[in-house]
mmCIF file of C-alpha atoms and ligand atoms in Angstrom:
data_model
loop_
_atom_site.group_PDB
_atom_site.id
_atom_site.type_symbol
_atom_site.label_atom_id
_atom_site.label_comp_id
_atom_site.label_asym_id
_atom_site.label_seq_id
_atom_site.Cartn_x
_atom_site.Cartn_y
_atom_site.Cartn_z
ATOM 1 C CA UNK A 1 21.994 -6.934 173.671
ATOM 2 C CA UNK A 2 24.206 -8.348 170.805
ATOM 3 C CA UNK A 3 26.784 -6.103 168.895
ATOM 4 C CA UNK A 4 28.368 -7.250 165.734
ATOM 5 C CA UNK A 5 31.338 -5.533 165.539
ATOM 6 C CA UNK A 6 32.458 -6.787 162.572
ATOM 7 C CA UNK A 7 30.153 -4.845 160.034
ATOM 8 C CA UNK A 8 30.794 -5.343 156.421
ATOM 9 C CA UNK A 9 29.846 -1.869 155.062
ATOM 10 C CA UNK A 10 32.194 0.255 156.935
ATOM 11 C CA UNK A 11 34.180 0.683 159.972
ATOM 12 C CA UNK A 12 31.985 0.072 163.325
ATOM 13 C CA UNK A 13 32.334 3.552 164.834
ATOM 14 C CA UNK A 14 31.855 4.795 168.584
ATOM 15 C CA UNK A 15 31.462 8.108 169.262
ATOM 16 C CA UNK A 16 30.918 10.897 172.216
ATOM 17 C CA UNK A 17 32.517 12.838 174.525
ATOM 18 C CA UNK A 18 35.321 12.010 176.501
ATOM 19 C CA UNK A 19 33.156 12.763 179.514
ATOM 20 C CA UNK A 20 29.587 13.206 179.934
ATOM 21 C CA UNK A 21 29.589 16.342 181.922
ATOM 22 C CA UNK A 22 25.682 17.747 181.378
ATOM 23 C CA UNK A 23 22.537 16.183 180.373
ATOM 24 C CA UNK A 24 22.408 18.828 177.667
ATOM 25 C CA UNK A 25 25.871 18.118 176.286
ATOM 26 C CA UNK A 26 24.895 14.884 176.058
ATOM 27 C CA UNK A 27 21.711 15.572 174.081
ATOM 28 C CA UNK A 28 23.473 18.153 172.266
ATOM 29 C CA UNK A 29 25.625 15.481 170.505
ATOM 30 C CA UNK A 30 22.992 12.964 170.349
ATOM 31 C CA UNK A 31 20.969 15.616 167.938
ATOM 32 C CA UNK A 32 23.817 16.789 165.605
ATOM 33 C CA UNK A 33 24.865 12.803 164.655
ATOM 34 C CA UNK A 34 24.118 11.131 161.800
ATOM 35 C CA UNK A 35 22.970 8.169 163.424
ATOM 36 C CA UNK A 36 23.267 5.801 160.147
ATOM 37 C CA UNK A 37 26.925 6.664 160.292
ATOM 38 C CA UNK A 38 27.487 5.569 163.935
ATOM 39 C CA UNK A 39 27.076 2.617 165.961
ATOM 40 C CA UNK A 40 27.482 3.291 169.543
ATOM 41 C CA UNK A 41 27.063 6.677 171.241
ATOM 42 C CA UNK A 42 30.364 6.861 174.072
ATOM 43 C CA UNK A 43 30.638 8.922 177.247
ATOM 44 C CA UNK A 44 33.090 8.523 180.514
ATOM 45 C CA UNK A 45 30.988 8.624 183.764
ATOM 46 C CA UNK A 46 33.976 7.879 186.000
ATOM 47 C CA UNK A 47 37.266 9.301 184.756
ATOM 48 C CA UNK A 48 40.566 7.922 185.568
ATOM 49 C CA UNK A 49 42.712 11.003 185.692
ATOM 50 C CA UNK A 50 46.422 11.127 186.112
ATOM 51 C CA UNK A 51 46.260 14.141 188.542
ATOM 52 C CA UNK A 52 43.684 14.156 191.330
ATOM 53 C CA UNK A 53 42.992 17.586 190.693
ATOM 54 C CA UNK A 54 41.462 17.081 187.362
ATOM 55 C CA UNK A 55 37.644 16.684 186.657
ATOM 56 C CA UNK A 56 36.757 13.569 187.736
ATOM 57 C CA UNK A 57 33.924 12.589 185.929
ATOM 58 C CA UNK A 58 30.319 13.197 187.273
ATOM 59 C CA UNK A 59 29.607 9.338 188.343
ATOM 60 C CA UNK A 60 26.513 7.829 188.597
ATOM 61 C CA UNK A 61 24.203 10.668 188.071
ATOM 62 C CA UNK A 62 25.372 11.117 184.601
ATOM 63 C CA UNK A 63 24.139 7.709 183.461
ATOM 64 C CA UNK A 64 20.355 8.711 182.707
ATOM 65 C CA UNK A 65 21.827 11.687 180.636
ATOM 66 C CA UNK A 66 24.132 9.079 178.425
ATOM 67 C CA UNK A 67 21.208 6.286 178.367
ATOM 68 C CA UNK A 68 18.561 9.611 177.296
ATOM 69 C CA UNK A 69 21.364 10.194 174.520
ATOM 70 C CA UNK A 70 21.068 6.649 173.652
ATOM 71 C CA UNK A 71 17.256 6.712 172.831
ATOM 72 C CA UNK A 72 17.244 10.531 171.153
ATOM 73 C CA UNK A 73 19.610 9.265 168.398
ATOM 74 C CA UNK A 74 18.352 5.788 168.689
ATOM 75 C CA UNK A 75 21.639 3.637 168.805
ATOM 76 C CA UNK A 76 22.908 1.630 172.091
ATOM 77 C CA UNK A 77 25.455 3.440 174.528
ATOM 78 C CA UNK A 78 28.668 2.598 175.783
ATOM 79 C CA UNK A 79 31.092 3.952 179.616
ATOM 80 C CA UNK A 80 34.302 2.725 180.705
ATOM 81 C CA UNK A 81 33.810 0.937 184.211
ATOM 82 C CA UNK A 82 36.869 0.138 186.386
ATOM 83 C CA UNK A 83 35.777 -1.552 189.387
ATOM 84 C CA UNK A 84 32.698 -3.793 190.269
ATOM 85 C CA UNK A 85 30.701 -0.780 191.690
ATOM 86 C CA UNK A 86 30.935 0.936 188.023
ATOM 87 C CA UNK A 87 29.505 -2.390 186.724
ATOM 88 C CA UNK A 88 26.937 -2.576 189.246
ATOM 89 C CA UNK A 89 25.667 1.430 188.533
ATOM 90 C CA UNK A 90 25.454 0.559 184.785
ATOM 91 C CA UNK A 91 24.020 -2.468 184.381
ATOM 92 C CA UNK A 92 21.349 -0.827 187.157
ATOM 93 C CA UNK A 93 20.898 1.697 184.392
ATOM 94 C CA UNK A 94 20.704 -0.171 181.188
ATOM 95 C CA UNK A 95 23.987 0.579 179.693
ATOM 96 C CA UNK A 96 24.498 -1.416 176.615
ATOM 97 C CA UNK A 97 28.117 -1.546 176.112
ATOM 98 C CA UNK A 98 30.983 -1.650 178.647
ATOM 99 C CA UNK A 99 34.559 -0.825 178.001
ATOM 100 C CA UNK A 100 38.131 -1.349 180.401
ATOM 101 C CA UNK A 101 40.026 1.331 179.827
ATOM 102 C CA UNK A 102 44.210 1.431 179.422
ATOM 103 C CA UNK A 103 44.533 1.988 183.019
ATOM 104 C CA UNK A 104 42.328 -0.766 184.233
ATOM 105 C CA UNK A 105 43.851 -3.025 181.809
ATOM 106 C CA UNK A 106 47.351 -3.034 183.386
ATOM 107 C CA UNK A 107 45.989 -4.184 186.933
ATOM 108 C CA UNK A 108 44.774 -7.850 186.644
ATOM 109 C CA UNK A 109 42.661 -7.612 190.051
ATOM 110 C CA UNK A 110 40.900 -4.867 188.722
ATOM 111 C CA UNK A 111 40.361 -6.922 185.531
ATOM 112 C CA UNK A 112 39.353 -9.711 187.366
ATOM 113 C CA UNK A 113 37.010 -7.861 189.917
ATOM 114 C CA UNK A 114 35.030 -6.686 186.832
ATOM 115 C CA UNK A 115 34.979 -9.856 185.282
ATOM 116 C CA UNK A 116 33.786 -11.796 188.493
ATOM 117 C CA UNK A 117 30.921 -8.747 188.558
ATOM 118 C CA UNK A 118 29.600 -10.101 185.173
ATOM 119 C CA UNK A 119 29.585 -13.306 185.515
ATOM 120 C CA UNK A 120 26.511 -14.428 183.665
ATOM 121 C CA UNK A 121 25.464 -11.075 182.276
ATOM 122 C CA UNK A 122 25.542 -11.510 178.331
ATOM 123 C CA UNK A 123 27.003 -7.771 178.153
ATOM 124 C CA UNK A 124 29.356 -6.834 174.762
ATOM 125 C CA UNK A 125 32.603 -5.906 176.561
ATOM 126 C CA UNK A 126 35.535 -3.830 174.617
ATOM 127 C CA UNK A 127 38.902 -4.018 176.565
ATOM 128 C CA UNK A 128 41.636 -1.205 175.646
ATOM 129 C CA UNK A 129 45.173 -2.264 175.690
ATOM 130 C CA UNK A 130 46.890 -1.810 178.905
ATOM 131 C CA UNK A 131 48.973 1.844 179.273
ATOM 132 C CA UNK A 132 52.181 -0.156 178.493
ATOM 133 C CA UNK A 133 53.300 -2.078 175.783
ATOM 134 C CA UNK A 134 52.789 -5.349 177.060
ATOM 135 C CA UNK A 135 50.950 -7.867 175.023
ATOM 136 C CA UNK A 136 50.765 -10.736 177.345
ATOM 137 C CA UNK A 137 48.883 -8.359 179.824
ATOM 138 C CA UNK A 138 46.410 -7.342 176.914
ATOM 139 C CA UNK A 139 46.367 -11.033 176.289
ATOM 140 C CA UNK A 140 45.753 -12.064 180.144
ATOM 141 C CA UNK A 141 43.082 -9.265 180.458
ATOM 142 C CA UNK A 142 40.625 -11.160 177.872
ATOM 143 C CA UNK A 143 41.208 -14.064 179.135
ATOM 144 C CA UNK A 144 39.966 -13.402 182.673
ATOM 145 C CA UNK A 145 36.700 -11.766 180.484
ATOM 146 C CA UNK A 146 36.645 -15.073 178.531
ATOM 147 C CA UNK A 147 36.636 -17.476 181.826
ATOM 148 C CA UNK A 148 34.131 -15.218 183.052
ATOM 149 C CA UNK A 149 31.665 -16.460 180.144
ATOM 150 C CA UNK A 150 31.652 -13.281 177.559
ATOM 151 C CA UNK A 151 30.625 -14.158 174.876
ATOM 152 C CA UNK A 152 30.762 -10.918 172.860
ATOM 153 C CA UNK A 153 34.200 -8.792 173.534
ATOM 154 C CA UNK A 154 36.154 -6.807 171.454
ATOM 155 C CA UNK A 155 39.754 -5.371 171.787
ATOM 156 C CA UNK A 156 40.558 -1.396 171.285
ATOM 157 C CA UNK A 157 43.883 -0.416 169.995
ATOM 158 C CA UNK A 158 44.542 3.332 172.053
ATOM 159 C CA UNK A 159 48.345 3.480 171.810
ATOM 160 C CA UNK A 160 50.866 2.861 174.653
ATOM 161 C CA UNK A 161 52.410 5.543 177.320
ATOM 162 C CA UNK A 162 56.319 6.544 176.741
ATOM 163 C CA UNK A 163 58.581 9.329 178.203
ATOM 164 C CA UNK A 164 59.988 11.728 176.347
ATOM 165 C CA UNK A 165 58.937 13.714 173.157
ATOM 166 C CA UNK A 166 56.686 12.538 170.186
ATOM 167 C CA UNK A 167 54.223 13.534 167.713
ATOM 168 C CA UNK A 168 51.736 11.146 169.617
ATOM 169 C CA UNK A 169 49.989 11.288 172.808
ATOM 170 C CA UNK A 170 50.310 7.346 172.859
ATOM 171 C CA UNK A 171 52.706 5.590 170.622
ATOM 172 C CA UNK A 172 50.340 3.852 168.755
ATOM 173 C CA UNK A 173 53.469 0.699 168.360
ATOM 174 C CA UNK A 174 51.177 -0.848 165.261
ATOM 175 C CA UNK A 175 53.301 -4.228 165.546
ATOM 176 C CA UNK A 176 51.293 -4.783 169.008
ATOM 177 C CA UNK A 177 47.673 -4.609 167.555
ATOM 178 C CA UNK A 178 48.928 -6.734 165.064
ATOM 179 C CA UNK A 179 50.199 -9.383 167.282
ATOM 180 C CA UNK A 180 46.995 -9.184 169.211
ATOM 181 C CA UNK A 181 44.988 -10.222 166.289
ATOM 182 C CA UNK A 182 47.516 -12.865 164.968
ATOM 183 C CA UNK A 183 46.395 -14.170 168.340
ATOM 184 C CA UNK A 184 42.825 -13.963 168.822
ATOM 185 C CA UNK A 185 41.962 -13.820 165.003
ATOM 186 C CA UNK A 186 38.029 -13.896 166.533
ATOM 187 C CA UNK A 187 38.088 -11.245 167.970
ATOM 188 C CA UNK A 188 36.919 -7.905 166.539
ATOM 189 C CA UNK A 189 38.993 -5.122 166.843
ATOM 190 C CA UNK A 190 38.500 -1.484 166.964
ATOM 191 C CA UNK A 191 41.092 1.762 167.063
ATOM 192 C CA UNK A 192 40.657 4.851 169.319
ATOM 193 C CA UNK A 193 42.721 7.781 167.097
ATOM 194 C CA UNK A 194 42.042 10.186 169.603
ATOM 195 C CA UNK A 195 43.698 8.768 172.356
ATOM 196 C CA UNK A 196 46.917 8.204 170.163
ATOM 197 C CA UNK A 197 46.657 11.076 168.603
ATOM 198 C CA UNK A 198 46.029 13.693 171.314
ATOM 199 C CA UNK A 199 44.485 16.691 169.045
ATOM 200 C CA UNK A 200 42.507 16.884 165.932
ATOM 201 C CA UNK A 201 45.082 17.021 163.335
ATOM 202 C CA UNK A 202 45.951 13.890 161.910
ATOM 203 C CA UNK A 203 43.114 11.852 163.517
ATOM 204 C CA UNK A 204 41.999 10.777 160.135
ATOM 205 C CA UNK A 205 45.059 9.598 159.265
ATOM 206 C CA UNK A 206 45.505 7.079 162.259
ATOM 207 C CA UNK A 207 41.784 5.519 161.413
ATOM 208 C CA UNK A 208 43.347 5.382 157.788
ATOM 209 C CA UNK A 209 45.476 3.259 159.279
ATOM 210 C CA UNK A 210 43.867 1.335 161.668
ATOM 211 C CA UNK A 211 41.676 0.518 158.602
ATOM 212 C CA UNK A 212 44.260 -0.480 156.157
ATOM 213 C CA UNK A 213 45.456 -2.696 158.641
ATOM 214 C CA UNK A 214 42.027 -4.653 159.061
ATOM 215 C CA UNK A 215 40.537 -3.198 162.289
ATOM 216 C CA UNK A 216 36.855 -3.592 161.934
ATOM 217 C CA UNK A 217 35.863 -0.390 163.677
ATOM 218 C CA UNK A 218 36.999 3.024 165.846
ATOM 219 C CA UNK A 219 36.213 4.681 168.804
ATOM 220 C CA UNK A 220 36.428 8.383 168.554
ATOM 221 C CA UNK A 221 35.925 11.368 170.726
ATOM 222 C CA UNK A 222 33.228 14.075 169.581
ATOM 223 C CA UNK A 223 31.989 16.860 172.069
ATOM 224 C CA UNK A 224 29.176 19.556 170.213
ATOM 225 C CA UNK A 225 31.988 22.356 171.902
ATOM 226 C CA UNK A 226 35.045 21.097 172.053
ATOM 227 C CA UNK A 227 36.775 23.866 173.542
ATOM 228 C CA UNK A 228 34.476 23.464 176.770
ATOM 229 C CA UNK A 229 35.314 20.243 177.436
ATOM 230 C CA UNK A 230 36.238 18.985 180.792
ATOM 231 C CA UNK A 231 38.545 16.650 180.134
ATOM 232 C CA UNK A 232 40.508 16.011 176.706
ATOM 233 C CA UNK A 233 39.546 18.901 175.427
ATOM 234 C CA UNK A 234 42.474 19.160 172.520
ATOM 235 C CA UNK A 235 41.755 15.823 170.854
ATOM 236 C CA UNK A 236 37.435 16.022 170.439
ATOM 237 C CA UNK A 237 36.433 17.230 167.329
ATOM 238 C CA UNK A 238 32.370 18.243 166.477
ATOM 239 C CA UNK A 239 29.346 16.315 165.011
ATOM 240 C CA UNK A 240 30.260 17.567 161.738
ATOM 241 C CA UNK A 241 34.324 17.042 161.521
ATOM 242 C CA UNK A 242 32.992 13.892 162.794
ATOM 243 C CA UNK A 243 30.742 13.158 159.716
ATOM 244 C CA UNK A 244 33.586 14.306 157.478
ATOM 245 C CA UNK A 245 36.273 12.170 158.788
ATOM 246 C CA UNK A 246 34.031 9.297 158.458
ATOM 247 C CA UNK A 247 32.781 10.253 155.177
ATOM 248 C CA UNK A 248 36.572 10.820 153.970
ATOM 249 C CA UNK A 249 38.083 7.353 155.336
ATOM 250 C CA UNK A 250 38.039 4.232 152.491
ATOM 251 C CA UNK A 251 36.844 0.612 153.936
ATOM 252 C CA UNK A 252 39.086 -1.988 153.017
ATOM 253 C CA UNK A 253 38.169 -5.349 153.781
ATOM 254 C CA UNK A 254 40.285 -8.468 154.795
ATOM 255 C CA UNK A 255 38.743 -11.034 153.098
ATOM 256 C CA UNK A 256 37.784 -10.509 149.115
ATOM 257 C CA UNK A 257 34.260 -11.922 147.745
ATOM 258 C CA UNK A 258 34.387 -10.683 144.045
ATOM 259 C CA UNK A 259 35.665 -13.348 141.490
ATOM 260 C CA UNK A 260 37.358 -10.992 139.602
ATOM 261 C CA UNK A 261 39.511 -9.563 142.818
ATOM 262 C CA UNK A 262 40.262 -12.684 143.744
ATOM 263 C CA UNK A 263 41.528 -13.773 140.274
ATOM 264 C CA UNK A 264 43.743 -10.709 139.637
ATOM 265 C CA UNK A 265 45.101 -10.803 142.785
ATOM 266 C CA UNK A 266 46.356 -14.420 142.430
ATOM 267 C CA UNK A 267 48.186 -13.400 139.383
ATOM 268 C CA UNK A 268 49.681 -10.671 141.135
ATOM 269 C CA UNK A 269 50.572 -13.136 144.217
ATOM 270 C CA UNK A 270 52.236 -15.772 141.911
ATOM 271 C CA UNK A 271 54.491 -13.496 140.370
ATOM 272 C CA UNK A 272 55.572 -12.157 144.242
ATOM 273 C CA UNK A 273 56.224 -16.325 144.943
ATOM 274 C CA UNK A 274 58.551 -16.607 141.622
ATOM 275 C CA UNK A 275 60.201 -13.521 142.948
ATOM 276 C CA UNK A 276 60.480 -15.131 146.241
ATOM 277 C CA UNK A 277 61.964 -18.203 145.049
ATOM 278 C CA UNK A 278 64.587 -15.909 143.068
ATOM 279 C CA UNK A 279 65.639 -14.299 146.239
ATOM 280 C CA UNK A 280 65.768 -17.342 148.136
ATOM 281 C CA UNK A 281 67.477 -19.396 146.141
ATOM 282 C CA UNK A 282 70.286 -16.405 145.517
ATOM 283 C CA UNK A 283 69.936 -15.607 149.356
ATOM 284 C CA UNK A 284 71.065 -19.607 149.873
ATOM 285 C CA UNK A 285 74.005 -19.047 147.552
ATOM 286 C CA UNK A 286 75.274 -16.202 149.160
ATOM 287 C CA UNK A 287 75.186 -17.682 151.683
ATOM 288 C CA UNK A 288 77.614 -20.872 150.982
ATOM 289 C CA UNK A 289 79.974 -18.219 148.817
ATOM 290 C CA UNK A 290 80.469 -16.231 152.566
ATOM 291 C CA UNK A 291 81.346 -20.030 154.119
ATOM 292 C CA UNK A 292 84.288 -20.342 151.182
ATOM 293 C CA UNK A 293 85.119 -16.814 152.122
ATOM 294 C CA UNK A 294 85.363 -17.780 155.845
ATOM 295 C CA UNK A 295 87.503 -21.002 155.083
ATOM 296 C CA UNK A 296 89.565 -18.804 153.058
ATOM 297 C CA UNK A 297 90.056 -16.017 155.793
ATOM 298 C CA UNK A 298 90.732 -18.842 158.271
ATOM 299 C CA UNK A 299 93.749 -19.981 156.277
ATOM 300 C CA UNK A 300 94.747 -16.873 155.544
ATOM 301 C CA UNK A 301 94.580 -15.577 159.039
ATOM 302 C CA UNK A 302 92.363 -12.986 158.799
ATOM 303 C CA UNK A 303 89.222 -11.609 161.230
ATOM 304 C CA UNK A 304 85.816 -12.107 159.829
ATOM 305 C CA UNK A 305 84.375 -8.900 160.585
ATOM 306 C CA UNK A 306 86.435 -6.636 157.922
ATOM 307 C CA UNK A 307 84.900 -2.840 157.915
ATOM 308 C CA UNK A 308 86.176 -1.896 154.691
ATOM 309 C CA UNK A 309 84.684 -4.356 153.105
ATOM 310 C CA UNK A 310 80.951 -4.237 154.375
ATOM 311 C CA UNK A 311 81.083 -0.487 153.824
ATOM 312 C CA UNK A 312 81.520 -1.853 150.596
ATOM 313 C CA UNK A 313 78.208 -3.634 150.475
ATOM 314 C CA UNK A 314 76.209 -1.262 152.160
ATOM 315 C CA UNK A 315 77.382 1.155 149.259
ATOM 316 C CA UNK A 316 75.872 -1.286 147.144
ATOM 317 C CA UNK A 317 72.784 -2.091 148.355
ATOM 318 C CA UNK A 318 72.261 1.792 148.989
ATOM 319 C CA UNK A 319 72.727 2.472 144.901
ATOM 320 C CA UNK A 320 70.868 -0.192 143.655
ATOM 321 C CA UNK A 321 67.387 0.374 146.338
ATOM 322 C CA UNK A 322 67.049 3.682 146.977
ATOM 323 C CA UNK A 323 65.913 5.016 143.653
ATOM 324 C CA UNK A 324 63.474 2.162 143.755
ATOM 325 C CA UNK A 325 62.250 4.087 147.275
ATOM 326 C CA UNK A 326 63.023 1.331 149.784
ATOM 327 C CA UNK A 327 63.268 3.173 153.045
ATOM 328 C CA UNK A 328 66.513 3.623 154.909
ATOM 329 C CA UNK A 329 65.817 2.071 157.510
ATOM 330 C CA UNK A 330 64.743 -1.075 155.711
ATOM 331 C CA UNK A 331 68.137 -1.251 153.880
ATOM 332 C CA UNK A 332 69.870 -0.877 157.356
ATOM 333 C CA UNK A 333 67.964 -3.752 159.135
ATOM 334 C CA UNK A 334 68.197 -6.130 155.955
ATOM 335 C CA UNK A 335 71.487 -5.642 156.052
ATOM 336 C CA UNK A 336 72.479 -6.020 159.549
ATOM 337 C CA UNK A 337 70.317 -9.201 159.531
ATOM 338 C CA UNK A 338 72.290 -10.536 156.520
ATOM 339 C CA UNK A 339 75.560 -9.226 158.048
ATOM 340 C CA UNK A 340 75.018 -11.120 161.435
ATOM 341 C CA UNK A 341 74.083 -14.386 159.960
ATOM 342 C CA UNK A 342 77.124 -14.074 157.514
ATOM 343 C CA UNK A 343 79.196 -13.368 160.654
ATOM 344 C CA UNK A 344 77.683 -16.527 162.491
ATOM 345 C CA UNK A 345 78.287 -18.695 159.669
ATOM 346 C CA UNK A 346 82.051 -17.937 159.608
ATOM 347 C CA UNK A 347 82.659 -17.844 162.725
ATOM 348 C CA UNK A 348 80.757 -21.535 163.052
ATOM 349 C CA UNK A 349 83.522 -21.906 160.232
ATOM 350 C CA UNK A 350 86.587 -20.658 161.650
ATOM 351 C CA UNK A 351 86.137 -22.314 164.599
ATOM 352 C CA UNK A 352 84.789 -25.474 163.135
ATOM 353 C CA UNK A 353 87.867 -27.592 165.248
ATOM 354 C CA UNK A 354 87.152 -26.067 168.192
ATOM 355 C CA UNK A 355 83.473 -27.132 167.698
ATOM 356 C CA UNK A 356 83.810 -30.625 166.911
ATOM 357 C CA UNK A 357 86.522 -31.129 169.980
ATOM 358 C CA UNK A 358 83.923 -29.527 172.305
ATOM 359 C CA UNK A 359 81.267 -31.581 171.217
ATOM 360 C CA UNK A 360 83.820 -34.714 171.921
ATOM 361 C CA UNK A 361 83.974 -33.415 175.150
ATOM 362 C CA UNK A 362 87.761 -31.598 175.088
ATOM 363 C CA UNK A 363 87.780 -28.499 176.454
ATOM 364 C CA UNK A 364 89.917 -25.943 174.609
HETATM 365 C C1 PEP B 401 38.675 7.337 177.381
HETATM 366 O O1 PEP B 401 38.280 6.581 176.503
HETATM 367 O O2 PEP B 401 38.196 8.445 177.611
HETATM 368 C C2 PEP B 401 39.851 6.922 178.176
HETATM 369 C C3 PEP B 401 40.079 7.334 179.421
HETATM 370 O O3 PEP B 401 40.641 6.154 177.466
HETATM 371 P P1 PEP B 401 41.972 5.323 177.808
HETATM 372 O O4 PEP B 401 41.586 4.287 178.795
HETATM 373 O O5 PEP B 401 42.297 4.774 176.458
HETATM 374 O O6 PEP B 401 42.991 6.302 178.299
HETATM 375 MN MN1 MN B 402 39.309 10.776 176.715
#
């Protein structure tokens, strides 16, 4: 079947249960959506659990229960498959939508096992990020699915593992998504909040997010008893928190069709660029006044890096940003990126004989 991913209305949402565990669980939740409001009904079949002692998923049996789902609410169905048997079961049973999951992701003859199993099967495939950061691995993974011939694949942004403490259950390290779609700009690209997230509060928040940074859709977990639920039972919320998050979350859209947008928007843009060229062209003349200062230090004798005196700036730079509400840490890395290329510069000046007799070939 074909998927557009990329709908123009609002966010292109999967839903279900982490796992389908009964055929009336799965009906359950097929009955209480608003199927106008969802794209793709979800469900694990096979579960890839960190300890071997945790439910497991049901396997192949549970397939007629998620494809039943499918036609009670009348929208295509989606399981995570990890191996070629997985693809074999669910193409057997008419599964519309596959997806790799983070831990499949990370092992490229996995990746490549399922993609040699669909060669030739016009199948919309969604690959998760691998468990670690690692975008060249994320990268690698749709490539084997593009060499394989699919056509139609999206990428799912679920967060990435970490030891140690946080507010997340996977650091959701936004810069990575981001670099991901500087990179395949084609491909669609949904979130999964409840996988970062790890429990109900907050999940709107992330698919804020994931929105206002031009995702075109989410994947999120919804069980009709979430308290019952065999595997991640803390993050699922029900049908109807379901229909409220999604009613509560604001589209924003990438690319801007009204005139009028467009117009105002330039105006606003042109008066960034004249700002821009301000702070460039004082950014270049700092930068020439610290080279006098390093010629003068050099014949003065004095070290470059003086701590009284960038304490000095910082001071400075603190006063004049913070009650405009420029974060700390933004003042911190501005200004040890300006301090290290002011510290380059001089010491390219101080050392400027030393320099020119290397590049003569003496050696001192
Ligand atoms: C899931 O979607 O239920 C799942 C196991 O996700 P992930 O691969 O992101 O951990
Ligand atoms: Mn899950």
């Amino acid at each position: 079947m074909k998927v557009d991913f990329k709908r123009t209305d609002r966010p292109f949402v999967i839903a279900g249960p982490c796992s389908a565990e009964s055929e009336s669980q799965l009906a359950s939740f097929a009955k209480s959506i608003d199927s106008s409001k969802i794209d793709v009904i979800r469900a694990g079949i096979w579960k890839p659990r960190t300890r071997p002692d945790s439910f497991e998923g049901m396997g192949s049996v549970a397939l007629p229960w998620l494809k039943q789902a499918g036609q009670l609410a009348k929208l295509p169905v989606a399981t995570e498959v990890a191996n070629s048997e997985h693809v074999e079961a669910s193409l057997k049973a008419g599964i519309d939508i596959l997806w790799i999951g983070a831990r499949t992701t990370v092992n490229p003859f996995s990746v490549q096992e399922i993609a040699d199993s669909l060669k030739g099967v016009d199948i919309p495939v969604v690959i998760k990020n691998p468990l670690n950061p690692d975008l060249q691995l994320w990268i690698g993974a749709v490539e084997r699915l593009k060499h394989a011939g699919i056509g139609q694949l999206a990428v799912l942004h679920r967060g990435f593992s970490f030891y140690g403490k946080s507010n997340y259950r996977n650091k959701p390290m936004w810069e990575i998504p981001i670099a991901m779609r500087t990179h395949f700009p084609e491909i669609p690209m949904l979130c999964d909040p409840s996988h970062i997230n790890g429990k109900r509060e907050g999940l709107g928040e992330i698919a804020q997010k994931a929105i206002d940074l031009g995702m075109d859709g989410l994947m999120l977990e919804s069980h009709p008893c979430p308290a019952e639920a065999l595997s991640d039972a803390k993050q699922q919320i029900i049908p109807s928190e379901l229909k409220l998050l999604l009613n509560n979350l604001i589209w924003r859209r990438e690319d801007i069709l009204d005139p009028a947008v467009i117009s105002k928007l330039g105006k606003l843009r042109a008066e960034v660029d004249t700002l821009d060229e301000e702070i460039a062209r004082f950014l270049s003349a700092r930068m020439e006044l610290t080279d006098a200062i390093g010629d003068y230090k050099k014949e003065h004798g004095l070290t470059i890096l003086q701590l009284e005196r960038w304490k000095e700036v910082i001071d400075l730079y603190d006063k004049a940003l913070k009650p405009a509400n420029v974060s700390t840490s933004f003042i911190k890395n501005f200004l040890e990126n300006l301090h290290e290329e002011s510290i380059r510069r001089q010491t390219e000046v101080v050392n400027k004989e030393r320099k020119e007799a290397q590049s003569k070939g003496v050696f001192w």
